[in-house]
N, CA, C and O atoms as a DFTB+ gen file, in Angstrom:
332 C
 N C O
     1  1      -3.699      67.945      17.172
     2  2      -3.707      66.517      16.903
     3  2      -4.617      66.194      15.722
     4  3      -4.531      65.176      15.035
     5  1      -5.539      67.227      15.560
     6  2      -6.777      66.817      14.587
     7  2      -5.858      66.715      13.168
     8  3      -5.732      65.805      12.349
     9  1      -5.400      67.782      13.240
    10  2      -4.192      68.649      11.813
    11  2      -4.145      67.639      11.160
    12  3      -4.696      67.240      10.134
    13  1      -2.958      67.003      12.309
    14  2      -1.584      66.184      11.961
    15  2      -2.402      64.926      11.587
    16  3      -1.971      64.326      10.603
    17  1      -3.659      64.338      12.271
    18  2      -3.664      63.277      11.731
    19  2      -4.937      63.593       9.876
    20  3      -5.028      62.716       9.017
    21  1      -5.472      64.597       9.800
    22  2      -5.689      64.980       8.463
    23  2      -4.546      65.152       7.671
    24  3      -4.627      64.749       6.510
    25  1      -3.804      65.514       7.937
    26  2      -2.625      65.612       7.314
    27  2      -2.254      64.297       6.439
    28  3      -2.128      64.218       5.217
    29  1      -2.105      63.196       7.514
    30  2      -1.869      62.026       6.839
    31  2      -2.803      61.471       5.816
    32  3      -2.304      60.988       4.799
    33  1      -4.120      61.482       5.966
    34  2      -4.548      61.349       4.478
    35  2      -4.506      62.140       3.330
    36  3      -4.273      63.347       3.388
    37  1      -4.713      61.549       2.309
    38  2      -4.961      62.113       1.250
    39  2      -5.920      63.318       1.180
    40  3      -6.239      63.568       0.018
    41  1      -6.331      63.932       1.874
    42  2      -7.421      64.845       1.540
    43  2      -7.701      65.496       0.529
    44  3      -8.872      65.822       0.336
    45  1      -6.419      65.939      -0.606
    46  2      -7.047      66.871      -1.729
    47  2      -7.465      65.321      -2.709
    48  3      -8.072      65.472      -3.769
    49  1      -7.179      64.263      -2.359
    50  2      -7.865      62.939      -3.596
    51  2      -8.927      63.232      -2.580
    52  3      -9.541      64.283      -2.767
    53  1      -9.208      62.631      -1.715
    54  2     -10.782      62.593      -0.779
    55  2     -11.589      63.694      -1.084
    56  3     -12.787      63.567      -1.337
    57  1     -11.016      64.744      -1.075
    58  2     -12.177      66.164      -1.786
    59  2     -11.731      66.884      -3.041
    60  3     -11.808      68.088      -3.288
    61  1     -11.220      65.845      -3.823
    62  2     -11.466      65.949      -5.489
    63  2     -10.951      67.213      -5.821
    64  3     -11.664      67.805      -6.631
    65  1      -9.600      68.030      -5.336
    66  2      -9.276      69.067      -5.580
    67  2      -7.723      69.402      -6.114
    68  3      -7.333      68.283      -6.449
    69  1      -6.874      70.127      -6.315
    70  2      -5.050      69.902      -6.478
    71  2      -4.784      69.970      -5.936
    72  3      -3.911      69.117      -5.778
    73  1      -4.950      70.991      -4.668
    74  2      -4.366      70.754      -3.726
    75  2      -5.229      71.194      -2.388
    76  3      -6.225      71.910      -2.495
    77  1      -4.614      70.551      -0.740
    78  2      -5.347      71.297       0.500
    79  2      -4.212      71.613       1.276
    80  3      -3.267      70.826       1.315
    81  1      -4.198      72.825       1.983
    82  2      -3.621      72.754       2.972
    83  2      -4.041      73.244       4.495
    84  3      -4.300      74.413       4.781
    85  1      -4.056      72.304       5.275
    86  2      -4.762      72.448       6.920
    87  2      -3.613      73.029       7.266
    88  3      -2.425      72.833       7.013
    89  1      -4.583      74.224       8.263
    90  2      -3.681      75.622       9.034
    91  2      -4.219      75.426      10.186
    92  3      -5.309      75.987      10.294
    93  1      -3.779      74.676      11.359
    94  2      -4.692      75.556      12.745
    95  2      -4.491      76.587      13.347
    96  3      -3.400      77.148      13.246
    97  1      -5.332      77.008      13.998
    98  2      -5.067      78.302      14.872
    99  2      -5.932      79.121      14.130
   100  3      -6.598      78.475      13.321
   101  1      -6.192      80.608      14.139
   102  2      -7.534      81.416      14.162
   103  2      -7.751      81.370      12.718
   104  3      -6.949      81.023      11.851
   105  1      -9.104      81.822      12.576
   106  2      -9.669      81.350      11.323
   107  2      -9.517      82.959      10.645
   108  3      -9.761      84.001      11.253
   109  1      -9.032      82.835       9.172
   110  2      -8.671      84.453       8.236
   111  2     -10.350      85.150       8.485
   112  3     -11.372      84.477       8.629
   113  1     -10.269      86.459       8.481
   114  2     -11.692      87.022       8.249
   115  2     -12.393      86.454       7.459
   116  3     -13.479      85.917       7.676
   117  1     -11.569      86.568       6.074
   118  2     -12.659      86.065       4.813
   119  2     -12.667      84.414       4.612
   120  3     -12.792      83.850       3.525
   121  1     -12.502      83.751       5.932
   122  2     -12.871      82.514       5.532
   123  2     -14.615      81.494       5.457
   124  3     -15.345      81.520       6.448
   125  1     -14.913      80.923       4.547
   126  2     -15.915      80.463       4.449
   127  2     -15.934      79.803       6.006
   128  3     -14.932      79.487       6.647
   129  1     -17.561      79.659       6.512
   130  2     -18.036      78.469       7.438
   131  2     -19.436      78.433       7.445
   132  3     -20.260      79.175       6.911
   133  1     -19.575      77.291       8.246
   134  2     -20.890      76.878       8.487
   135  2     -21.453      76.793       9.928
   136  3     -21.082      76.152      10.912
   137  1     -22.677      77.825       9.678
   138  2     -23.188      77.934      11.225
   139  2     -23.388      76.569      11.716
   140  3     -23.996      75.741      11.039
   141  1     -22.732      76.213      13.260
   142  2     -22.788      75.283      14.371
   143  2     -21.523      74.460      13.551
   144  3     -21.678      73.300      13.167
   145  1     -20.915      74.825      13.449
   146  2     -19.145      73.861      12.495
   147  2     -18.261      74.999      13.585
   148  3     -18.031      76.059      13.003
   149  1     -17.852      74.963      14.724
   150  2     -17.315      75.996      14.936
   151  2     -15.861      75.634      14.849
   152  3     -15.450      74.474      14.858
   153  1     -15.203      76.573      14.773
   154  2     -13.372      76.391      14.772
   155  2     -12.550      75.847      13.464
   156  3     -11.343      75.693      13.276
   157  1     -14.089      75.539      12.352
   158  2     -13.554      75.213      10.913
   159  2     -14.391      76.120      10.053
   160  3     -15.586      76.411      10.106
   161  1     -12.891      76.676       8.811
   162  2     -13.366      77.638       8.131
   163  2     -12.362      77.248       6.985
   164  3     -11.266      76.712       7.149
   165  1     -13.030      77.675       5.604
   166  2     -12.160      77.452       4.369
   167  2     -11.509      78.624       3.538
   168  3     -12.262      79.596       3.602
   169  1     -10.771      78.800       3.040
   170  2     -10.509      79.999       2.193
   171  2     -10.334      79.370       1.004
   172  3      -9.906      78.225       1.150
   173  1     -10.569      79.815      -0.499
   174  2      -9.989      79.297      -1.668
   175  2      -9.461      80.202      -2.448
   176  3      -9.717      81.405      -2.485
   177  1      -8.182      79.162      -3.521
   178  2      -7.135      80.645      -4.275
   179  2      -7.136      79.434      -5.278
   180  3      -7.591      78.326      -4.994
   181  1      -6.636      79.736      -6.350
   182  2      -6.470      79.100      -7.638
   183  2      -5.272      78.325      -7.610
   184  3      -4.226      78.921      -7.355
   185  1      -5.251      77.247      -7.801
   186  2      -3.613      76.588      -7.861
   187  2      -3.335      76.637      -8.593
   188  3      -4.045      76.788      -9.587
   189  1      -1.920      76.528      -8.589
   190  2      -0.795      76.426      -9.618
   191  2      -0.444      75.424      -9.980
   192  3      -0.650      74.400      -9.330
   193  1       0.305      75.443     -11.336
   194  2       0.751      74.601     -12.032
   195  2       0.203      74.258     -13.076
   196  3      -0.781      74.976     -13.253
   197  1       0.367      73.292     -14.122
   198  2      -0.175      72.866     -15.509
   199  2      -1.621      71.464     -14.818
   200  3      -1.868      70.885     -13.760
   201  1      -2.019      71.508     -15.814
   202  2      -3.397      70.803     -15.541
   203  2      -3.302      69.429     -16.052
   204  3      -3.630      69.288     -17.229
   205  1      -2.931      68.419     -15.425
   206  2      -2.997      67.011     -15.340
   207  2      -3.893      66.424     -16.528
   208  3      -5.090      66.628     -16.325
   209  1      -3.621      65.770     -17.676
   210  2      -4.801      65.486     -18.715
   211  2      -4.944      63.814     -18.167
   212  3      -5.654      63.145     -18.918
   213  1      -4.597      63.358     -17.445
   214  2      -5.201      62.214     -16.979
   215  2      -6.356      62.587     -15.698
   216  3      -7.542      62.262     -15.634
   217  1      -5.490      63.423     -14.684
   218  2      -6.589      63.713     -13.503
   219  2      -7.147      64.531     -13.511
   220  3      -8.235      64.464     -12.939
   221  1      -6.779      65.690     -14.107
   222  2      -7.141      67.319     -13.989
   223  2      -6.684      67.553     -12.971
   224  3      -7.441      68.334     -12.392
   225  1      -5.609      67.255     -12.222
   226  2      -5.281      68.300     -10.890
   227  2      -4.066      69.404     -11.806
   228  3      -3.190      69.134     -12.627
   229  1      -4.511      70.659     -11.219
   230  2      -3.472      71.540     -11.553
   231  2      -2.177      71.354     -10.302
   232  3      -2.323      71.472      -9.085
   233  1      -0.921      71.036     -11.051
   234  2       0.308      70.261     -10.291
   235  2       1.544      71.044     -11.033
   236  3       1.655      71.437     -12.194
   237  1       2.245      71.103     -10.140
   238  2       4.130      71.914     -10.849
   239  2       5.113      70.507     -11.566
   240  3       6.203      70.614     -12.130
   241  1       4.258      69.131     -11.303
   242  2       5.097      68.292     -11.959
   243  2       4.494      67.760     -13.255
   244  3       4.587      66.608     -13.678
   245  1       3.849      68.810     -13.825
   246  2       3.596      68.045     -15.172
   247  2       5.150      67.885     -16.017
   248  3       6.155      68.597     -16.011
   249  1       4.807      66.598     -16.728
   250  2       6.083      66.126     -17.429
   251  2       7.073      65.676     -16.661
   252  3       8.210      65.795     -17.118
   253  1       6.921      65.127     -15.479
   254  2       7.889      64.830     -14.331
   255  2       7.951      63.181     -15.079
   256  3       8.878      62.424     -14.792
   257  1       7.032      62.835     -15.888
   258  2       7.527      61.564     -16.078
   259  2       7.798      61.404     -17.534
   260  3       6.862      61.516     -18.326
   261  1       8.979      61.158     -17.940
   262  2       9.798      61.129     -19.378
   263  2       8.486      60.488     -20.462
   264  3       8.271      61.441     -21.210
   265  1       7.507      59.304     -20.890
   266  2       6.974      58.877     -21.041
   267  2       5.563      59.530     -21.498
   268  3       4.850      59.430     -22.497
   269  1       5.520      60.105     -20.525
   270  2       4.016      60.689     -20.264
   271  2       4.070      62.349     -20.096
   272  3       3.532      62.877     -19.122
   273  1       4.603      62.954     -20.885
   274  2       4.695      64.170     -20.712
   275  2       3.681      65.814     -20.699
   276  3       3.856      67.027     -20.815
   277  1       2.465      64.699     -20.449
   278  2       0.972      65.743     -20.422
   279  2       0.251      65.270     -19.151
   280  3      -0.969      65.351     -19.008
   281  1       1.292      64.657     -18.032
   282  2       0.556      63.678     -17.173
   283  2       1.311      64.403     -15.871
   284  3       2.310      65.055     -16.175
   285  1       0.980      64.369     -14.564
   286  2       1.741      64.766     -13.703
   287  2       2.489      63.136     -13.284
   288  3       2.060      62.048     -13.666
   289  1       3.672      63.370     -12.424
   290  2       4.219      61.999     -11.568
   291  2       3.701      61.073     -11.605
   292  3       3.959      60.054     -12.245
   293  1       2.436      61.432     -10.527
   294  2       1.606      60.340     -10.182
   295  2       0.570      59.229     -10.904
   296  3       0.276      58.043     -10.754
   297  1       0.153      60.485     -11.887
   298  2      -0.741      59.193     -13.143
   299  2      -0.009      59.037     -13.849
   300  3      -0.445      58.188     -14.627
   301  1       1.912      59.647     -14.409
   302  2       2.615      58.905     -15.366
   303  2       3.030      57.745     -14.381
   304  3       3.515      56.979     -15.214
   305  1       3.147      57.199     -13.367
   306  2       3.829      56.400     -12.970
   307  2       2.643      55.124     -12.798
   308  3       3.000      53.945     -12.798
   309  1       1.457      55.460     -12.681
   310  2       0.345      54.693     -12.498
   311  2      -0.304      54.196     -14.177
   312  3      -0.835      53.138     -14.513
   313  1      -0.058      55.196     -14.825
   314  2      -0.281      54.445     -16.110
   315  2       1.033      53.118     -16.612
   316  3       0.941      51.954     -17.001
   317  1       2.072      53.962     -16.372
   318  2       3.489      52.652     -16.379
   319  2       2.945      51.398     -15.811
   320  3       2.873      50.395     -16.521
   321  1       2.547      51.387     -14.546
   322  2       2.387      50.276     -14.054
   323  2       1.081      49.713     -14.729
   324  3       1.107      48.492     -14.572
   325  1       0.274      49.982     -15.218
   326  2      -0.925      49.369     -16.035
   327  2      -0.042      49.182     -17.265
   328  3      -0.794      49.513     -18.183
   329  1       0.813      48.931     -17.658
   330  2       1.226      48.316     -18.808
   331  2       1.641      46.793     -18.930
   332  3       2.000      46.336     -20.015
């Protein structure tokens, strides 16, 4: 239940990253934690994709917006609307 409702937020905007993805169930050997945090652990890998020159998130939709073609979706469609 915890997952699903992290899930619904935004979490990689909330922790400033490209991307997150929540796994439950046992934690990988090599995952980061913090003593007395029990049952949460992190792993990190490099994301993919081209690097957002509005946000810096590395994303697979750069150029997804005709207009803005150094921008992913989301800040070409958010700069549109600031026009």
């Amino acid at each position: 239940a915890l997952a699903a409702a992290l899930e619904k937020a935004s979490f990689a905007d909330i922790c400033i990253t490209s991307y997150i993805k929540i796994v439950p169930g046992n934690l990988p050997a090599d995952a980061f934690t913090v003593q007395g945090v029990e049952g949460v652990g992190v792993t990190f890998a490099k994301a993919g994709g081209v690097k957002c020159e509005r946000c810096w998130k590395y994303t697979p939709d750069i150029g997804a917006h005709a207009s803005h073609p150094t921008a992913c979706k989301r800040c070409g469609d958010a700069v549109e609307r600031g026009r």
